[in-house]
Amino acid sequence: MIKSLRGMNDILTKEDYTRFTYFIEVATKIAKRYGYHFIETPILEETALFKRSVGESSDIVGKEMYQFIDKGENDVCLRPEGTAGVVRAFIQKKLDRAGGHHKFYYYGSMFRYERPQKGRLRQFHQFGVESFGEASVYEDATLIMMASDIFKELGIGYKLKINSLGDQNCMPAYREKLVSFVTSHKEDICDDCKRRLSTNPIRVLDCKNEKCQTIYANAPMLINNLCQGCQDDFSKLQNILKANDIEYEIDTKLVRGLDYYSKTAFEFVSDEIGSQSAIAGGGRYDRLVEFLDGKSTPAVGFAMGIERLMELIKMPQEKREGYYIGVMDDENVELAIKLTQQKRKTDIAFCDYKAKNFKNLLKSADKMNAKYCCVMGSREIENGTIVVKNLDDKTEQTISIEEF
Ligand code: HAM
């Protein structure tokens, strides 16, 4: 039997598809309230796009890409994340030259060749937003509030971690300090960190190795090495979050797994879903448009992991909906189909193609969670009527087919 690939799941059971579609409904509703528009970009992009944005030293690009040469000899990748494609589209459409503000939301499949485990898939879904053209840290705060609104409406509890990664004024000097600190401990750190020292030293802070972590506890902290501008922005960010009742904690080791960030970085985590606890992550990426040959444009965004959230959503109580229409004699099925088609102009309607007795039709309607079970027996056919039973309040009415 052919099965889906490891780490790639179907969304098929009622439990799954109701949660998935409910999430998209709520997230898009809230993104629209904040002025975001839908964008769709291809799943397949040139490999160079991800190398130049997410970064060659990141695990995502270094180890986890679904990369291959296509039939036209192009080096391509299944997207591991959504930001790079949106930035590419933004530049390709010359929106960087147009100026102004551009805000997009998207959702879809992302691919990372990771070791599958609970909460970690090889094909997973993200909902993301990207805001271009707004340099103010108020926008970063607003994005965090938008994510928080989405979680609130879905009944999802979270912890918010924030950090500042500095900018080109303060990051290089800090990097040097960190490199000299880590180099002085080179004998004791893990091989991954030794490699990071030459590719992307900041990422050592994120190392999961306990011995490394003990050493880095004494490392110089970025938060103490920010330039005045970054410090001011980081304070402003905190002030707004406090003023809007968004709880947060500063995590000085939060560096994010993608290279394009500067200044604000944040992550939402849940303690209810096991070790893969990050439910959303994002930050500012003011230099990415320029790195991809666009006109320098400030930008900030985040993405949420839909599969991880699906476990946490508190679903609203399911309501009965729509019409279940059936007959008691086979020769009247076609009339039932006609009435069902009429109802479908405005409502959910289902037609039973099999004649059944009243009790069995009620059972089927109940199973489908219909609000009304509508039945025609020989008496109703004769009188041109239909029995409509409301399955919520159990009332029953006989009405003429014309009025139905
Ligand atoms: P990210 O932190 O790599 O950021 O991914 C965002 C979210 O996707 C994570 O918090 C997690 O919930 C989910 N996720 C990541 N990998 C997996 C996986 N293997 N299985 C299941 N869920 C996963 C980004 O992708 C950035 N593009 C976010 C961003 C947008 N930054 C600025 N704009």
Short mmCIF file of C-alpha atoms and ligand atoms in Angstrom, two decimals:
data_model
loop_
_atom_site.label_atom_id
_atom_site.label_comp_id
_atom_site.label_asym_id
_atom_site.label_seq_id
_atom_site.Cartn_x
_atom_site.Cartn_y
_atom_site.Cartn_z
CA MET A 1 0.00 0.00 0.00
CA ILE A 2 1.28 3.47 -0.84
CA LYS A 3 1.41 5.74 2.18
CA SER A 4 2.18 9.42 2.63
CA LEU A 5 5.85 10.25 3.20
CA ARG A 6 7.28 10.40 6.71
CA GLY A 7 6.51 13.74 8.36
CA MET A 8 3.84 14.61 5.78
CA ASN A 9 0.26 14.35 6.93
CA ASP A 10 -3.22 14.54 5.45
CA ILE A 11 -5.73 16.96 6.90
CA LEU A 12 -8.76 14.80 6.53
CA THR A 13 -10.59 13.85 9.70
CA LYS A 14 -13.47 16.03 10.79
CA GLU A 15 -11.52 16.99 13.89
CA ASP A 16 -8.57 18.15 11.73
CA TYR A 17 -10.36 19.96 8.95
CA THR A 18 -12.72 21.83 11.26
CA ARG A 19 -9.77 23.02 13.34
CA PHE A 20 -7.67 23.93 10.28
CA THR A 21 -10.42 25.89 8.53
CA TYR A 22 -11.52 27.58 11.76
CA PHE A 23 -7.94 28.70 12.37
CA ILE A 24 -7.65 30.18 8.85
CA GLU A 25 -11.01 31.90 9.25
CA VAL A 26 -10.05 33.58 12.52
CA ALA A 27 -6.48 34.45 11.49
CA THR A 28 -7.50 36.01 8.16
CA LYS A 29 -10.36 37.92 9.79
CA ILE A 30 -7.96 39.50 12.27
CA ALA A 31 -5.19 40.13 9.69
CA LYS A 32 -7.76 42.00 7.57
CA ARG A 33 -8.71 44.14 10.58
CA TYR A 34 -5.06 45.23 10.67
CA GLY A 35 -5.09 46.12 6.95
CA TYR A 36 -3.39 43.02 5.52
CA HIS A 37 -4.12 41.61 2.05
CA PHE A 38 -3.82 38.08 0.75
CA ILE A 39 -0.72 37.06 -1.18
CA GLU A 40 0.09 33.70 -2.76
CA THR A 41 3.60 32.91 -3.95
CA PRO A 42 4.91 29.72 -5.57
CA ILE A 43 5.92 26.76 -3.42
CA LEU A 44 8.96 26.20 -5.63
CA GLU A 45 11.61 28.93 -5.86
CA GLU A 46 15.23 29.23 -6.94
CA THR A 47 17.57 27.82 -4.30
CA ALA A 48 19.59 31.06 -4.36
CA LEU A 49 16.60 32.94 -2.90
CA PHE A 50 16.72 30.99 0.36
CA LYS A 51 20.51 30.93 0.50
CA ARG A 52 20.62 34.70 0.31
CA SER A 53 17.76 35.36 2.73
CA VAL A 54 17.36 32.62 5.33
CA GLY A 55 21.16 32.24 5.15
CA GLU A 56 23.62 29.50 4.25
CA SER A 57 24.75 29.07 7.83
CA SER A 58 21.22 28.40 9.13
CA ASP A 59 20.11 24.80 9.74
CA ILE A 60 17.12 25.44 7.50
CA VAL A 61 19.28 26.10 4.43
CA GLY A 62 22.35 24.11 5.48
CA LYS A 63 20.59 20.85 6.33
CA GLU A 64 16.86 20.92 5.80
CA MET A 65 16.01 22.05 2.27
CA TYR A 66 14.20 19.91 -0.28
CA GLN A 67 16.56 20.93 -3.05
CA PHE A 68 16.81 19.48 -6.55
CA ILE A 69 17.67 20.24 -10.15
CA ASP A 70 14.51 20.43 -12.26
CA LYS A 71 14.14 19.31 -15.86
CA GLY A 72 15.31 22.70 -17.12
CA GLU A 73 18.52 22.32 -15.05
CA ASN A 74 17.38 24.97 -12.56
CA ASP A 75 18.53 24.60 -8.95
CA VAL A 76 15.22 24.85 -7.06
CA CYS A 77 13.80 24.30 -3.56
CA LEU A 78 10.48 23.63 -1.94
CA ARG A 79 10.06 26.71 0.23
CA PRO A 80 11.13 26.13 3.84
CA GLU A 81 9.38 29.33 4.96
CA GLY A 82 7.23 32.11 3.48
CA THR A 83 9.08 35.39 4.00
CA ALA A 84 11.71 34.97 1.26
CA GLY A 85 9.11 34.35 -1.46
CA VAL A 86 6.99 37.31 -0.36
CA VAL A 87 10.05 39.60 -0.41
CA ARG A 88 11.01 38.27 -3.85
CA ALA A 89 7.49 38.97 -5.15
CA PHE A 90 7.48 42.43 -3.53
CA ILE A 91 10.69 43.36 -5.36
CA GLN A 92 9.71 41.67 -8.62
CA LYS A 93 6.50 43.73 -8.71
CA LYS A 94 8.60 46.87 -8.04
CA LEU A 95 6.66 47.70 -4.89
CA ASP A 96 9.97 48.66 -3.26
CA ARG A 97 10.27 51.46 -5.83
CA ALA A 98 6.62 52.48 -5.43
CA GLY A 99 7.14 53.35 -1.74
CA GLY A 100 4.34 53.47 0.82
CA HIS A 101 3.09 50.66 3.02
CA HIS A 102 2.36 47.15 1.79
CA LYS A 103 0.96 44.50 4.08
CA PHE A 104 0.41 40.86 3.16
CA TYR A 105 -0.88 37.74 4.82
CA TYR A 106 -0.47 34.19 3.50
CA TYR A 107 -0.89 30.60 4.50
CA GLY A 108 0.31 27.38 2.99
CA SER A 109 2.71 24.45 3.08
CA MET A 110 6.35 24.81 4.02
CA PHE A 111 8.95 22.03 3.74
CA ARG A 112 11.88 21.24 6.00
CA TYR A 113 13.75 17.95 5.95
CA GLU A 114 13.92 17.64 9.73
CA ARG A 115 13.72 14.52 11.90
CA PRO A 116 9.96 14.12 12.34
CA GLN A 117 8.61 14.03 15.88
CA LYS A 118 5.56 15.34 17.72
CA GLY A 119 4.99 18.90 16.51
CA ARG A 120 7.79 18.67 13.95
CA LEU A 121 6.82 17.78 10.40
CA ARG A 122 8.56 17.79 7.06
CA GLN A 123 5.57 19.38 5.39
CA PHE A 124 3.77 21.76 7.71
CA HIS A 125 1.56 24.81 7.33
CA GLN A 126 2.24 28.37 8.32
CA PHE A 127 0.06 31.43 8.54
CA GLY A 128 2.25 34.51 8.14
CA VAL A 129 2.14 38.26 7.73
CA GLU A 130 4.73 40.63 6.28
CA SER A 131 4.61 44.43 6.59
CA PHE A 132 6.78 46.54 4.27
CA GLY A 133 7.64 50.24 4.39
CA GLU A 134 7.17 50.96 8.11
CA ALA A 135 10.40 51.59 10.03
CA SER A 136 8.73 52.45 13.36
CA VAL A 137 9.01 49.97 16.20
CA TYR A 138 5.31 50.70 16.79
CA GLU A 139 4.70 48.41 13.83
CA ASP A 140 6.63 45.60 15.55
CA ALA A 141 4.45 46.08 18.63
CA THR A 142 1.31 46.15 16.49
CA LEU A 143 2.26 42.85 14.86
CA ILE A 144 2.78 41.25 18.25
CA MET A 145 -0.65 42.54 19.29
CA MET A 146 -2.17 41.08 16.15
CA ALA A 147 -0.68 37.66 16.91
CA SER A 148 -1.93 37.99 20.46
CA ASP A 149 -5.45 38.86 19.19
CA ILE A 150 -5.43 35.71 17.07
CA PHE A 151 -4.37 33.54 20.02
CA LYS A 152 -6.96 35.16 22.29
CA GLU A 153 -9.81 34.53 19.89
CA LEU A 154 -8.70 30.89 19.54
CA GLY A 155 -8.48 30.46 23.32
CA ILE A 156 -4.74 29.73 23.15
CA GLY A 157 -2.50 30.59 26.08
CA TYR A 158 1.13 31.52 25.36
CA LYS A 159 4.36 32.96 26.65
CA LEU A 160 5.90 35.76 24.61
CA LYS A 161 9.67 36.09 24.43
CA ILE A 162 11.29 39.18 22.97
CA ASN A 163 14.83 40.26 22.23
CA SER A 164 16.69 42.84 20.19
CA LEU A 165 19.32 41.63 17.74
CA GLY A 166 20.78 45.09 17.17
CA ASP A 167 21.48 46.67 13.80
CA GLN A 168 24.50 47.35 11.61
CA ASN A 169 25.68 50.01 14.08
CA CYS A 170 25.92 47.79 17.12
CA MET A 171 25.85 44.19 15.89
CA PRO A 172 29.39 44.02 14.34
CA ALA A 173 31.12 45.26 17.51
CA TYR A 174 29.06 42.88 19.63
CA ARG A 175 29.85 40.00 17.29
CA GLU A 176 33.57 40.65 17.73
CA LYS A 177 33.21 40.65 21.52
CA LEU A 178 31.27 37.41 21.41
CA VAL A 179 33.75 35.77 19.04
CA SER A 180 36.69 36.60 21.29
CA PHE A 181 34.77 35.27 24.32
CA VAL A 182 33.80 32.03 22.58
CA THR A 183 37.30 31.62 21.07
CA SER A 184 38.75 31.74 24.57
CA HIS A 185 36.57 28.69 25.39
CA LYS A 186 37.11 26.94 22.07
CA GLU A 187 38.45 23.74 23.67
CA ASP A 188 35.23 23.20 25.63
CA ILE A 189 32.47 23.97 23.12
CA CYS A 190 30.69 21.48 20.84
CA ASP A 191 31.63 20.92 17.18
CA ASP A 192 28.52 22.71 15.96
CA CYS A 193 29.50 25.82 17.90
CA LYS A 194 33.07 25.63 16.55
CA ARG A 195 31.56 25.71 13.08
CA ARG A 196 29.17 28.52 14.02
CA LEU A 197 32.13 30.59 15.18
CA SER A 198 33.21 31.04 11.57
CA THR A 199 29.77 31.01 9.87
CA ASN A 200 27.37 32.83 12.20
CA PRO A 201 28.75 33.31 15.72
CA ILE A 202 25.54 34.77 17.20
CA ARG A 203 23.89 31.42 16.71
CA VAL A 204 26.09 29.81 19.40
CA LEU A 205 23.76 31.45 21.94
CA ASP A 206 20.97 29.22 20.70
CA CYS A 207 23.00 25.97 21.15
CA LYS A 208 21.08 23.21 22.89
CA ASN A 209 24.21 21.57 24.34
CA GLU A 210 24.21 21.92 28.15
CA LYS A 211 27.95 22.32 28.48
CA CYS A 212 27.93 25.11 25.90
CA GLN A 213 25.04 26.78 27.67
CA THR A 214 26.93 26.82 30.98
CA ILE A 215 29.82 28.54 29.23
CA TYR A 216 27.63 31.07 27.43
CA ALA A 217 25.91 32.05 30.66
CA ASN A 218 28.93 34.31 31.15
CA ALA A 219 29.13 35.51 27.54
CA PRO A 220 28.67 39.21 26.77
CA MET A 221 24.99 39.87 26.16
CA LEU A 222 23.70 41.63 23.10
CA ILE A 223 21.11 43.46 25.16
CA ASN A 224 23.94 45.25 27.03
CA ASN A 225 25.70 46.17 23.80
CA LEU A 226 22.92 47.84 21.82
CA CYS A 227 23.46 51.28 20.28
CA GLN A 228 21.27 54.13 21.50
CA GLY A 229 18.79 53.78 18.62
CA CYS A 230 18.24 50.06 19.19
CA GLN A 231 18.00 50.56 22.94
CA ASP A 232 15.38 53.28 22.53
CA ASP A 233 13.34 51.14 20.15
CA PHE A 234 13.53 48.15 22.47
CA SER A 235 12.26 50.29 25.38
CA LYS A 236 9.46 51.69 23.24
CA LEU A 237 8.45 48.18 22.24
CA GLN A 238 8.22 47.15 25.88
CA ASN A 239 6.28 50.27 26.83
CA ILE A 240 3.65 49.60 24.22
CA LEU A 241 3.33 45.95 25.16
CA LYS A 242 2.89 46.91 28.82
CA ALA A 243 0.37 49.63 27.99
CA ASN A 244 -1.67 47.11 26.02
CA ASP A 245 -1.54 44.35 28.64
CA ILE A 246 0.66 42.00 26.62
CA GLU A 247 2.86 40.04 28.99
CA TYR A 248 6.36 39.25 27.81
CA GLU A 249 9.75 38.19 29.00
CA ILE A 250 13.11 39.26 27.62
CA ASP A 251 15.11 36.29 26.39
CA THR A 252 18.63 37.50 25.69
CA LYS A 253 19.44 34.19 23.98
CA LEU A 254 16.60 34.41 21.48
CA VAL A 255 18.45 34.68 18.16
CA ARG A 256 15.96 32.94 15.80
CA GLY A 257 16.98 30.28 13.28
CA LEU A 258 16.97 32.54 10.22
CA ASP A 259 19.65 35.06 9.30
CA TYR A 260 17.62 37.99 8.05
CA TYR A 261 16.59 39.57 11.35
CA SER A 262 17.79 42.80 12.93
CA LYS A 263 16.43 44.69 15.95
CA THR A 264 13.16 43.15 17.21
CA ALA A 265 12.93 39.34 17.39
CA PHE A 266 10.11 37.51 19.12
CA GLU A 267 8.69 34.08 19.68
CA PHE A 268 5.43 32.81 21.13
CA VAL A 269 5.72 29.51 22.98
CA SER A 270 3.23 27.15 24.57
CA ASP A 271 3.96 24.79 27.45
CA GLU A 272 1.09 22.48 26.44
CA ILE A 273 2.48 20.82 23.31
CA GLY A 274 5.75 19.19 24.32
CA SER A 275 9.29 19.99 23.28
CA GLN A 276 8.44 21.65 19.96
CA SER A 277 6.93 24.54 21.84
CA ALA A 278 7.31 27.50 19.44
CA ILE A 279 3.89 28.36 18.05
CA ALA A 280 4.93 31.55 16.24
CA GLY A 281 8.04 33.53 15.54
CA GLY A 282 9.05 36.68 13.77
CA GLY A 283 10.83 39.97 13.85
CA ARG A 284 12.18 42.89 11.90
CA TYR A 285 14.21 42.36 8.74
CA ASP A 286 15.10 45.84 7.53
CA ARG A 287 17.97 44.74 5.28
CA LEU A 288 16.47 41.79 3.46
CA VAL A 289 14.86 43.70 0.58
CA GLU A 290 18.25 45.25 -0.14
CA PHE A 291 20.06 41.88 0.15
CA LEU A 292 17.75 40.57 -2.55
CA ASP A 293 18.63 43.51 -4.82
CA GLY A 294 15.58 45.63 -4.03
CA LYS A 295 15.49 49.23 -2.89
CA SER A 296 16.13 49.38 0.85
CA THR A 297 12.76 48.98 2.60
CA PRO A 298 12.09 48.40 6.29
CA ALA A 299 10.01 45.31 7.01
CA VAL A 300 8.70 43.16 9.84
CA GLY A 301 6.64 39.97 10.01
CA PHE A 302 5.82 36.74 11.77
CA ALA A 303 4.62 33.23 11.00
CA MET A 304 2.59 30.76 13.04
CA GLY A 305 2.81 26.96 12.85
CA ILE A 306 -0.73 25.81 12.12
CA GLU A 307 -0.29 22.12 13.10
CA ARG A 308 1.05 23.09 16.52
CA LEU A 309 -1.83 25.52 17.02
CA MET A 310 -4.48 23.03 15.94
CA GLU A 311 -3.78 21.05 19.11
CA LEU A 312 -4.40 24.11 21.26
CA ILE A 313 -7.46 25.72 19.70
CA LYS A 314 -10.55 25.78 21.90
CA MET A 315 -13.28 25.18 19.36
CA PRO A 316 -16.60 26.99 19.79
CA GLN A 317 -19.54 24.70 20.42
CA GLU A 318 -20.66 23.17 17.16
CA LYS A 319 -24.02 24.48 15.98
CA ARG A 320 -26.56 22.53 13.97
CA GLU A 321 -26.74 23.93 10.47
CA GLY A 322 -28.69 23.49 7.27
CA TYR A 323 -31.32 21.17 5.81
CA TYR A 324 -31.41 17.41 5.45
CA ILE A 325 -34.02 16.52 2.85
CA GLY A 326 -35.38 13.03 2.26
CA VAL A 327 -38.40 11.06 1.07
CA MET A 328 -40.12 7.89 2.14
CA ASP A 329 -40.72 6.47 -1.38
CA ASP A 330 -38.13 5.95 -4.11
CA GLU A 331 -40.19 7.55 -6.86
CA ASN A 332 -40.05 10.92 -5.07
CA VAL A 333 -36.27 11.20 -4.75
CA GLU A 334 -36.01 13.47 -7.79
CA LEU A 335 -38.41 15.94 -6.20
CA ALA A 336 -36.24 15.94 -3.09
CA ILE A 337 -33.18 16.72 -5.27
CA LYS A 338 -35.04 19.67 -6.82
CA LEU A 339 -35.98 21.09 -3.41
CA THR A 340 -32.41 20.59 -2.17
CA GLN A 341 -31.02 22.54 -5.13
CA GLN A 342 -33.38 25.40 -4.32
CA LYS A 343 -32.26 25.45 -0.70
CA ARG A 344 -28.59 25.46 -1.75
CA LYS A 345 -29.03 28.92 -3.21
CA THR A 346 -28.92 30.26 0.35
CA ASP A 347 -28.23 27.41 2.77
CA ILE A 348 -26.32 24.23 3.42
CA ALA A 349 -28.53 21.40 2.16
CA PHE A 350 -28.07 17.66 1.82
CA CYS A 351 -30.31 15.29 -0.11
CA ASP A 352 -30.72 11.62 0.82
CA TYR A 353 -30.93 9.65 -2.46
CA LYS A 354 -32.38 6.67 -0.67
CA ALA A 355 -35.99 6.49 0.50
CA LYS A 356 -36.19 5.79 4.25
CA ASN A 357 -38.78 5.85 6.98
CA PHE A 358 -39.13 8.99 9.08
CA LYS A 359 -37.15 7.63 12.02
CA ASN A 360 -34.17 6.70 9.88
CA LEU A 361 -34.21 10.04 8.07
CA LEU A 362 -34.15 11.78 11.47
CA LYS A 363 -31.21 9.63 12.51
CA SER A 364 -29.26 10.52 9.36
CA ALA A 365 -30.06 14.24 9.74
CA ASP A 366 -28.88 14.12 13.32
CA LYS A 367 -25.65 12.42 12.31
CA MET A 368 -24.97 15.15 9.74
CA ASN A 369 -25.63 17.79 12.36
CA ALA A 370 -28.39 19.35 10.25
CA LYS A 371 -30.70 21.85 11.90
CA TYR A 372 -33.79 20.79 9.94
CA CYS A 373 -34.87 17.35 8.84
CA CYS A 374 -37.36 17.71 5.96
CA VAL A 375 -39.42 14.72 4.91
CA MET A 376 -42.03 13.93 2.29
CA GLY A 377 -44.14 10.77 2.63
CA SER A 378 -47.00 9.79 0.32
CA ARG A 379 -49.46 12.01 2.25
CA GLU A 380 -47.21 15.09 1.88
CA ILE A 381 -46.68 14.38 -1.82
CA GLU A 382 -50.44 14.17 -2.30
CA ASN A 383 -50.99 17.48 -0.46
CA GLY A 384 -47.96 19.26 -1.93
CA THR A 385 -46.44 19.68 1.56
CA ILE A 386 -43.27 18.81 3.45
CA VAL A 387 -42.68 18.06 7.13
CA VAL A 388 -39.92 20.23 8.62
CA LYS A 389 -38.56 19.13 11.98
CA ASN A 390 -36.28 21.51 13.87
CA LEU A 391 -33.68 19.29 15.53
CA ASP A 392 -32.69 22.00 18.03
CA ASP A 393 -36.05 22.65 19.66
CA LYS A 394 -37.72 19.48 18.33
CA THR A 395 -40.70 21.41 16.92
CA GLU A 396 -42.35 20.11 13.78
CA GLN A 397 -44.25 21.95 11.05
CA THR A 398 -45.96 20.89 7.87
CA ILE A 399 -45.63 23.55 5.19
CA SER A 400 -46.46 23.74 1.52
CA ILE A 401 -43.66 22.96 -0.93
CA GLU A 402 -44.05 26.44 -2.46
CA GLU A 403 -43.25 28.07 0.87
CA PHE A 404 -40.32 25.76 1.59
P1 HAM B 1 10.11 30.06 12.00
O1 HAM B 1 10.32 30.37 13.45
O2 HAM B 1 11.14 29.26 11.32
O3 HAM B 1 9.93 31.46 11.30
O4 HAM B 1 8.71 29.31 11.80
C1 HAM B 1 7.51 29.86 12.31
C2 HAM B 1 6.67 28.79 12.98
O5 HAM B 1 6.47 27.70 12.10
C3 HAM B 1 7.32 28.16 14.20
O6 HAM B 1 7.12 28.96 15.36
C4 HAM B 1 6.56 26.84 14.30
O7 HAM B 1 5.32 27.04 14.96
C5 HAM B 1 6.30 26.49 12.84
N1 HAM B 1 7.24 25.45 12.39
C6 HAM B 1 8.53 25.61 12.00
N2 HAM B 1 9.07 24.43 11.64
C7 HAM B 1 8.12 23.48 11.79
C8 HAM B 1 8.05 22.06 11.57
N3 HAM B 1 9.10 21.38 11.10
N4 HAM B 1 6.89 21.41 11.85
C9 HAM B 1 5.81 22.09 12.31
N5 HAM B 1 5.81 23.44 12.53
C10 HAM B 1 6.94 24.13 12.27
C11 HAM B 1 9.73 31.60 9.95
O8 HAM B 1 9.49 30.71 9.18
C12 HAM B 1 9.78 33.06 9.50
N6 HAM B 1 9.51 33.10 8.05
C13 HAM B 1 8.76 33.90 10.27
C14 HAM B 1 8.75 35.33 9.84
C15 HAM B 1 7.86 35.90 9.00
N7 HAM B 1 9.64 36.25 10.17
C16 HAM B 1 9.33 37.39 9.57
N8 HAM B 1 8.26 37.20 8.85
#
